[in-house]
Amino acid sequence: MTEPAPTPGPWTFATVESVRPENAHVATLRLRVPDRRAHLPGQHYIVRLTAEDGYSASRSYSVASPPEDAGVVELTVDRLPAGEVSPYLTEDVVAGDEVEVRGPVGGYFVWRGESPLLLVAGGSGVAPVMAMLRSRRLSHPDVPVRLLFSVRAPEELIFATELGPETTVVYTRRTPPAATRPAGRITADDVAAVAFDDGPAYVCGSTGFVEAAATLLAQQGYDRSRIKLERYGSSGS
Ligand SMILES: Cc1cc2nc3c(=O)[nH]c(=O)nc-3n(C[C@H](O)[C@H](O)[C@H](O)COP(=O)(O)OP(=O)(O)OC[C@H]3O[C@@H](n4cnc5c(N)ncnc54)[C@H](O)[C@@H]3O)c2cc1C
């Protein structure tokens, strides 16, 4: 299903209200956006950095906060060591800074209250599905929801304090001491344990993770029209 993309707002300078570390390499920027347009859970913003010589670089970042959080937009950024933009956003930006943004963008990977709701995320791909989880908690508490969240190790969890019984964490490299599931990439059994008979599945993460998860969902009976995919880029699991 293709939905019309809502028109994003104009480029504007947002004020950084806070920078909150989520783990050793992921931070959440809380931005106050002037004349902010309400977003749908799953949409993203574009961040543009411009150097003194005029060189600029733009990157997309999903909104992790729910639309109900009026006036602000939270972006959760994973630092890629050799990256142009993510190291600046996670290491250099401090409260009070201004960051140029445009959004919200995207009309496909959005959740409008469809039920039941399956969320599948790898690493920082949890950002847009957290907007869905948070919005569901605030405005659609009767919608059944499950989150399957793949991270490398316990210290890699993002939004750890907000994950409840709806969440199953898959550790790909190292598990917590009490874990019964051995470390490893998501399997058909992991997906079977969270799959619903109907409703959409939203899958977000690195390209490799998204492709693998989509294949497992299809094997589990999710036809293509029920699966929405958001790919962040190369590598990872
Ligand atoms: C719709 C959309 C939403 C996104 N939302 C988020 C988000 O919420 N949080 C977030 O952290 N990122 C998100 N991304 C990814 C983000 O836009 C950037 O690609 C990422 O931050 C890297 O930018 P950079 O300038 O730091 O690295 P670059 O300078 O672009 O790349 C540096 C190196 O890392 C590789 N690389 C690029 N992207 C990735 C990646 N995702 N994983 C592994 N290697 C990569 C490149 O091939 C290159 O070798 C999103 C991408 C899209 C398309």
mmCIF file of C-alpha atoms and ligand atoms in Angstrom:
data_model
loop_
_atom_site.group_PDB
_atom_site.id
_atom_site.type_symbol
_atom_site.label_atom_id
_atom_site.label_comp_id
_atom_site.label_asym_id
_atom_site.label_seq_id
_atom_site.Cartn_x
_atom_site.Cartn_y
_atom_site.Cartn_z
ATOM 1 C CA MET A 1 0.000 0.000 0.000
ATOM 2 C CA THR A 2 1.397 3.394 -0.949
ATOM 3 C CA GLU A 3 0.212 6.356 1.062
ATOM 4 C CA PRO A 4 0.702 9.988 0.095
ATOM 5 C CA ALA A 5 3.706 11.490 1.878
ATOM 6 C CA PRO A 6 2.692 14.435 4.055
ATOM 7 C CA THR A 7 4.565 17.558 3.005
ATOM 8 C CA PRO A 8 7.554 18.144 5.294
ATOM 9 C CA GLY A 9 7.974 21.519 6.899
ATOM 10 C CA PRO A 10 10.613 23.994 5.666
ATOM 11 C CA TRP A 11 14.257 23.940 6.789
ATOM 12 C CA THR A 12 14.425 25.461 10.232
ATOM 13 C CA PHE A 13 16.793 25.694 13.190
ATOM 14 C CA ALA A 14 15.767 23.564 16.138
ATOM 15 C CA THR A 15 17.119 24.209 19.617
ATOM 16 C CA VAL A 16 18.704 21.273 21.406
ATOM 17 C CA GLU A 17 17.000 20.979 24.790
ATOM 18 C CA SER A 18 19.018 18.006 25.983
ATOM 19 C CA VAL A 19 21.335 15.231 24.865
ATOM 20 C CA ARG A 20 20.687 11.927 26.633
ATOM 21 C CA PRO A 21 23.074 8.988 26.326
ATOM 22 C CA GLU A 22 21.292 5.676 25.591
ATOM 23 C CA ASN A 23 24.427 3.527 25.518
ATOM 24 C CA ALA A 24 28.139 4.060 24.829
ATOM 25 C CA HIS A 25 27.570 5.086 21.202
ATOM 26 C CA VAL A 26 23.910 6.096 20.971
ATOM 27 C CA ALA A 27 22.436 9.389 22.157
ATOM 28 C CA THR A 28 18.991 10.953 22.025
ATOM 29 C CA LEU A 29 18.727 14.605 21.050
ATOM 30 C CA ARG A 30 15.619 16.355 22.308
ATOM 31 C CA LEU A 31 14.887 19.201 19.895
ATOM 32 C CA ARG A 32 12.454 22.066 20.169
ATOM 33 C CA VAL A 33 11.335 22.680 16.600
ATOM 34 C CA PRO A 34 9.750 26.068 15.812
ATOM 35 C CA ASP A 35 6.298 25.709 14.228
ATOM 36 C CA ARG A 36 6.667 21.944 14.517
ATOM 37 C CA ARG A 37 4.282 19.914 12.367
ATOM 38 C CA ALA A 38 2.809 16.885 14.120
ATOM 39 C CA HIS A 39 4.441 13.678 12.908
ATOM 40 C CA LEU A 40 3.119 10.167 12.534
ATOM 41 C CA PRO A 41 4.967 7.407 14.426
ATOM 42 C CA GLY A 42 7.586 6.081 11.997
ATOM 43 C CA GLN A 43 8.355 9.339 10.182
ATOM 44 C CA HIS A 44 11.810 10.889 10.133
ATOM 45 C CA TYR A 45 13.529 14.272 10.016
ATOM 46 C CA ILE A 46 16.440 15.349 7.857
ATOM 47 C CA VAL A 47 19.367 16.945 9.696
ATOM 48 C CA ARG A 48 21.673 19.234 7.698
ATOM 49 C CA LEU A 49 25.147 20.238 8.878
ATOM 50 C CA THR A 50 26.875 23.086 7.041
ATOM 51 C CA ALA A 51 30.590 23.857 7.394
ATOM 52 C CA GLU A 52 32.061 27.370 7.297
ATOM 53 C CA ASP A 53 33.183 26.799 3.694
ATOM 54 C CA GLY A 54 29.582 26.019 2.693
ATOM 55 C CA TYR A 55 29.994 22.236 2.429
ATOM 56 C CA SER A 56 26.894 20.555 3.773
ATOM 57 C CA ALA A 57 25.838 17.005 4.604
ATOM 58 C CA SER A 58 22.287 15.810 5.254
ATOM 59 C CA ARG A 59 21.168 12.599 6.934
ATOM 60 C CA SER A 60 17.797 11.159 7.925
ATOM 61 C CA TYR A 61 16.921 10.349 11.548
ATOM 62 C CA SER A 62 13.706 8.722 12.704
ATOM 63 C CA VAL A 63 11.596 10.455 15.296
ATOM 64 C CA ALA A 64 11.694 8.336 18.450
ATOM 65 C CA SER A 65 9.281 10.480 20.438
ATOM 66 C CA PRO A 66 5.524 10.088 20.030
ATOM 67 C CA PRO A 67 3.354 12.745 18.363
ATOM 68 C CA GLU A 68 1.691 13.245 21.738
ATOM 69 C CA ASP A 69 4.959 14.838 22.994
ATOM 70 C CA ALA A 70 3.936 18.290 21.745
ATOM 71 C CA GLY A 71 6.503 20.821 20.599
ATOM 72 C CA VAL A 72 9.525 18.544 20.670
ATOM 73 C CA VAL A 73 11.101 15.908 18.499
ATOM 74 C CA GLU A 74 13.543 13.310 19.808
ATOM 75 C CA LEU A 75 16.129 11.830 17.436
ATOM 76 C CA THR A 76 18.156 8.825 18.578
ATOM 77 C CA VAL A 77 21.501 8.709 16.804
ATOM 78 C CA ASP A 78 24.003 5.851 16.601
ATOM 79 C CA ARG A 79 27.595 7.081 16.216
ATOM 80 C CA LEU A 80 29.407 5.517 13.271
ATOM 81 C CA PRO A 81 33.134 6.069 13.955
ATOM 82 C CA ALA A 82 33.976 7.082 10.370
ATOM 83 C CA GLY A 83 30.716 8.902 9.747
ATOM 84 C CA GLU A 84 30.379 12.509 8.626
ATOM 85 C CA VAL A 85 27.279 13.415 10.617
ATOM 86 C CA SER A 86 26.560 10.946 13.436
ATOM 87 C CA PRO A 87 29.812 11.597 15.411
ATOM 88 C CA TYR A 88 29.027 15.324 15.476
ATOM 89 C CA LEU A 89 25.457 14.745 16.663
ATOM 90 C CA THR A 90 26.463 12.297 19.400
ATOM 91 C CA GLU A 91 29.746 13.833 20.614
ATOM 92 C CA ASP A 92 29.794 17.563 19.857
ATOM 93 C CA VAL A 93 26.217 18.804 20.138
ATOM 94 C CA VAL A 94 25.217 20.127 23.568
ATOM 95 C CA ALA A 95 22.056 21.617 25.071
ATOM 96 C CA GLY A 96 21.462 25.116 23.741
ATOM 97 C CA ASP A 97 22.965 24.430 20.310
ATOM 98 C CA GLU A 98 20.925 24.896 17.169
ATOM 99 C CA VAL A 99 20.625 22.180 14.534
ATOM 100 C CA GLU A 100 19.117 22.641 11.079
ATOM 101 C CA VAL A 101 16.274 20.219 10.433
ATOM 102 C CA ARG A 102 13.419 19.552 8.057
ATOM 103 C CA GLY A 103 10.469 17.282 8.613
ATOM 104 C CA PRO A 104 8.524 15.248 9.269
ATOM 105 C CA VAL A 105 9.195 13.110 6.191
ATOM 106 C CA GLY A 106 7.717 9.822 4.965
ATOM 107 C CA GLY A 107 4.288 8.392 4.316
ATOM 108 C CA TYR A 108 4.972 4.652 4.037
ATOM 109 C CA PHE A 109 6.685 3.498 7.242
ATOM 110 C CA VAL A 110 4.042 5.031 9.485
ATOM 111 C CA TRP A 111 1.667 3.599 12.035
ATOM 112 C CA ARG A 112 -1.899 4.933 12.162
ATOM 113 C CA GLY A 113 -3.287 2.659 14.864
ATOM 114 C CA GLU A 114 -3.489 -0.632 12.916
ATOM 115 C CA SER A 115 -3.907 -3.644 15.196
ATOM 116 C CA PRO A 116 -2.358 -5.936 16.341
ATOM 117 C CA LEU A 117 1.078 -4.350 16.073
ATOM 118 C CA LEU A 118 4.319 -6.269 15.572
ATOM 119 C CA LEU A 119 7.592 -4.336 15.793
ATOM 120 C CA VAL A 120 10.953 -5.816 14.817
ATOM 121 C CA ALA A 121 14.094 -3.739 15.326
ATOM 122 C CA GLY A 122 17.836 -4.149 15.104
ATOM 123 C CA GLY A 123 20.085 -1.738 17.046
ATOM 124 C CA SER A 124 19.243 1.925 16.439
ATOM 125 C CA GLY A 125 16.420 0.738 14.180
ATOM 126 C CA VAL A 126 14.421 0.734 17.394
ATOM 127 C CA ALA A 127 14.007 4.532 17.124
ATOM 128 C CA PRO A 128 10.904 4.723 14.876
ATOM 129 C CA VAL A 129 9.261 1.682 16.431
ATOM 130 C CA MET A 130 9.756 3.306 19.842
ATOM 131 C CA ALA A 131 7.659 6.217 18.563
ATOM 132 C CA MET A 132 4.973 3.630 17.720
ATOM 133 C CA LEU A 133 5.315 1.872 21.084
ATOM 134 C CA ARG A 134 5.120 5.170 22.958
ATOM 135 C CA SER A 135 2.165 6.446 20.935
ATOM 136 C CA ARG A 136 0.350 3.149 21.382
ATOM 137 C CA ARG A 137 0.886 3.401 25.154
ATOM 138 C CA LEU A 138 -0.485 6.945 25.248
ATOM 139 C CA SER A 139 -3.320 6.824 22.692
ATOM 140 C CA HIS A 140 -4.066 3.203 21.702
ATOM 141 C CA PRO A 141 -3.580 1.134 24.882
ATOM 142 C CA ASP A 142 -5.982 -1.561 23.662
ATOM 143 C CA VAL A 143 -3.854 -2.422 20.621
ATOM 144 C CA PRO A 144 -1.914 -5.663 21.275
ATOM 145 C CA VAL A 145 1.783 -5.041 20.642
ATOM 146 C CA ARG A 146 4.979 -7.086 20.584
ATOM 147 C CA LEU A 147 8.526 -5.856 20.011
ATOM 148 C CA LEU A 148 11.330 -8.173 18.913
ATOM 149 C CA PHE A 149 14.548 -6.231 19.508
ATOM 150 C CA SER A 150 17.937 -7.487 18.339
ATOM 151 C CA VAL A 151 21.098 -6.091 19.945
ATOM 152 C CA ARG A 152 24.639 -7.380 20.153
ATOM 153 C CA ALA A 153 25.002 -7.445 23.954
ATOM 154 C CA PRO A 154 23.227 -6.275 27.111
ATOM 155 C CA GLU A 155 25.124 -2.976 27.258
ATOM 156 C CA GLU A 156 23.919 -2.214 23.708
ATOM 157 C CA LEU A 157 20.264 -1.917 24.716
ATOM 158 C CA ILE A 158 18.563 1.370 23.846
ATOM 159 C CA PHE A 159 15.574 2.712 25.811
ATOM 160 C CA ALA A 160 16.295 -0.083 28.304
ATOM 161 C CA THR A 161 14.182 1.369 31.110
ATOM 162 C CA GLU A 162 11.090 1.613 28.876
ATOM 163 C CA LEU A 163 11.066 -1.945 27.572
ATOM 164 C CA GLY A 164 8.335 -3.999 29.232
ATOM 165 C CA PRO A 165 6.697 -7.407 28.884
ATOM 166 C CA GLU A 166 5.807 -6.634 25.249
ATOM 167 C CA THR A 167 9.511 -6.804 24.380
ATOM 168 C CA THR A 168 11.620 -9.847 23.550
ATOM 169 C CA VAL A 169 15.324 -9.058 23.299
ATOM 170 C CA VAL A 170 17.537 -11.181 21.068
ATOM 171 C CA TYR A 171 21.261 -10.902 21.834
ATOM 172 C CA THR A 172 23.390 -11.673 18.808
ATOM 173 C CA ARG A 173 26.894 -11.757 20.340
ATOM 174 C CA ARG A 174 26.658 -11.970 24.146
ATOM 175 C CA THR A 175 23.700 -12.600 26.475
ATOM 176 C CA PRO A 176 23.028 -11.564 30.081
ATOM 177 C CA PRO A 177 24.082 -14.291 32.561
ATOM 178 C CA ALA A 178 20.531 -15.609 33.185
ATOM 179 C CA ALA A 179 19.506 -15.844 29.529
ATOM 180 C CA THR A 180 18.165 -19.204 28.301
ATOM 181 C CA ARG A 181 18.478 -18.410 24.587
ATOM 182 C CA PRO A 182 22.067 -18.641 23.310
ATOM 183 C CA ALA A 183 23.543 -15.634 21.515
ATOM 184 C CA GLY A 184 22.826 -15.562 17.799
ATOM 185 C CA ARG A 185 20.955 -13.761 15.048
ATOM 186 C CA ILE A 186 17.141 -13.870 15.000
ATOM 187 C CA THR A 187 15.724 -17.203 13.936
ATOM 188 C CA ALA A 188 12.423 -18.557 12.675
ATOM 189 C CA ASP A 189 11.606 -19.621 16.249
ATOM 190 C CA ASP A 190 12.155 -16.076 17.544
ATOM 191 C CA VAL A 191 9.761 -14.707 14.927
ATOM 192 C CA ALA A 192 7.202 -17.487 15.442
ATOM 193 C CA ALA A 193 7.068 -16.616 19.141
ATOM 194 C CA VAL A 194 5.954 -13.024 18.468
ATOM 195 C CA ALA A 195 3.996 -13.286 15.199
ATOM 196 C CA PHE A 196 0.318 -12.351 15.088
ATOM 197 C CA ASP A 197 -2.226 -13.927 12.718
ATOM 198 C CA ASP A 198 -3.106 -10.529 11.303
ATOM 199 C CA GLY A 199 -2.034 -6.904 11.461
ATOM 200 C CA PRO A 200 1.119 -5.221 10.184
ATOM 201 C CA ALA A 201 4.788 -5.814 11.031
ATOM 202 C CA TYR A 202 7.191 -2.855 11.069
ATOM 203 C CA VAL A 203 10.836 -3.831 10.596
ATOM 204 C CA CYS A 204 13.722 -1.373 10.956
ATOM 205 C CA GLY A 205 17.496 -1.650 11.177
ATOM 206 C CA SER A 206 20.548 -2.211 9.016
ATOM 207 C CA THR A 207 19.891 -3.490 5.516
ATOM 208 C CA GLY A 208 21.104 -6.992 6.382
ATOM 209 C CA PHE A 209 18.927 -7.195 9.479
ATOM 210 C CA VAL A 210 15.835 -5.954 7.659
ATOM 211 C CA GLU A 211 16.231 -8.420 4.777
ATOM 212 C CA ALA A 212 16.695 -11.340 7.185
ATOM 213 C CA ALA A 213 13.729 -10.360 9.341
ATOM 214 C CA ALA A 214 11.468 -9.849 6.306
ATOM 215 C CA THR A 215 12.322 -13.331 5.040
ATOM 216 C CA LEU A 216 11.539 -14.871 8.437
ATOM 217 C CA LEU A 217 8.232 -12.989 8.650
ATOM 218 C CA ALA A 218 7.245 -14.213 5.184
ATOM 219 C CA GLN A 219 8.033 -17.786 6.260
ATOM 220 C CA GLN A 220 5.798 -17.170 9.268
ATOM 221 C CA GLY A 221 2.833 -16.323 7.046
ATOM 222 C CA TYR A 222 3.133 -12.546 6.813
ATOM 223 C CA ASP A 223 2.343 -11.676 3.208
ATOM 224 C CA ARG A 224 4.208 -8.726 1.686
ATOM 225 C CA SER A 225 1.308 -6.308 2.173
ATOM 226 C CA ARG A 226 1.570 -6.752 5.956
ATOM 227 C CA ILE A 227 5.310 -6.019 6.170
ATOM 228 C CA LYS A 228 6.724 -2.467 6.211
ATOM 229 C CA LEU A 229 10.482 -2.081 6.001
ATOM 230 C CA GLU A 230 12.852 0.782 6.858
ATOM 231 C CA ARG A 231 16.547 0.286 6.009
ATOM 232 C CA TYR A 232 19.158 2.496 7.689
ATOM 233 C CA GLY A 233 22.221 1.492 5.682
ATOM 234 C CA SER A 234 24.887 -1.129 5.354
ATOM 235 C CA SER A 235 26.237 -3.821 7.680
ATOM 236 C CA GLY A 236 25.269 -4.679 11.247
ATOM 237 C CA SER A 237 22.945 -7.315 12.652
HETATM 238 C C1 LIG B 1 14.765 6.908 6.721
HETATM 239 C C2 LIG B 1 16.034 6.772 7.546
HETATM 240 C C3 LIG B 1 15.965 6.938 8.914
HETATM 241 C C4 LIG B 1 17.133 6.810 9.681
HETATM 242 N N1 LIG B 1 17.040 6.949 11.032
HETATM 243 C C5 LIG B 1 18.142 6.807 11.789
HETATM 244 C C6 LIG B 1 18.060 6.903 13.217
HETATM 245 O O1 LIG B 1 16.986 7.115 13.793
HETATM 246 N N2 LIG B 1 19.202 6.744 13.933
HETATM 247 C C7 LIG B 1 20.410 6.501 13.327
HETATM 248 O O2 LIG B 1 21.415 6.388 14.048
HETATM 249 N N3 LIG B 1 20.516 6.405 11.983
HETATM 250 C C8 LIG B 1 19.422 6.564 11.202
HETATM 251 N N4 LIG B 1 19.523 6.479 9.843
HETATM 252 C C9 LIG B 1 20.880 6.390 9.243
HETATM 253 C C10 LIG B 1 21.443 7.825 9.108
HETATM 254 O O3 LIG B 1 20.670 8.536 8.138
HETATM 255 C C11 LIG B 1 22.894 7.861 8.626
HETATM 256 O O4 LIG B 1 23.018 7.057 7.477
HETATM 257 C C12 LIG B 1 23.884 7.392 9.692
HETATM 258 O O5 LIG B 1 23.789 8.211 10.860
HETATM 259 C C13 LIG B 1 25.308 7.471 9.132
HETATM 260 O O6 LIG B 1 25.602 8.801 8.798
HETATM 261 P P1 LIG B 1 27.092 9.351 8.944
HETATM 262 O O7 LIG B 1 27.138 10.652 8.211
HETATM 263 O O8 LIG B 1 27.532 9.342 10.351
HETATM 264 O O9 LIG B 1 27.964 8.250 8.199
HETATM 265 P P2 LIG B 1 28.423 8.270 6.645
HETATM 266 O O10 LIG B 1 29.499 9.303 6.495
HETATM 267 O O11 LIG B 1 27.210 8.419 5.790
HETATM 268 O O12 LIG B 1 28.967 6.800 6.471
HETATM 269 C C14 LIG B 1 30.181 6.369 7.096
HETATM 270 C C15 LIG B 1 30.410 4.892 6.795
HETATM 271 O O13 LIG B 1 29.411 4.096 7.450
HETATM 272 C C16 LIG B 1 28.650 3.329 6.497
HETATM 273 N N5 LIG B 1 27.251 3.434 6.919
HETATM 274 C C17 LIG B 1 26.355 4.408 6.603
HETATM 275 N N6 LIG B 1 25.182 4.208 7.244
HETATM 276 C C18 LIG B 1 25.342 3.087 7.986
HETATM 277 C C19 LIG B 1 24.508 2.388 8.894
HETATM 278 N N7 LIG B 1 23.247 2.790 9.169
HETATM 279 N N8 LIG B 1 25.021 1.296 9.508
HETATM 280 C C20 LIG B 1 26.281 0.886 9.272
HETATM 281 N N9 LIG B 1 27.126 1.506 8.416
HETATM 282 C C21 LIG B 1 26.664 2.600 7.790
HETATM 283 C C22 LIG B 1 28.885 3.975 5.166
HETATM 284 O O14 LIG B 1 28.809 3.013 4.137
HETATM 285 C C23 LIG B 1 30.292 4.534 5.322
HETATM 286 O O15 LIG B 1 31.261 3.537 5.078
HETATM 287 C C24 LIG B 1 18.379 6.561 9.051
HETATM 288 C C25 LIG B 1 18.431 6.402 7.668
HETATM 289 C C26 LIG B 1 17.282 6.497 6.925
HETATM 290 C C27 LIG B 1 17.368 6.310 5.432
#
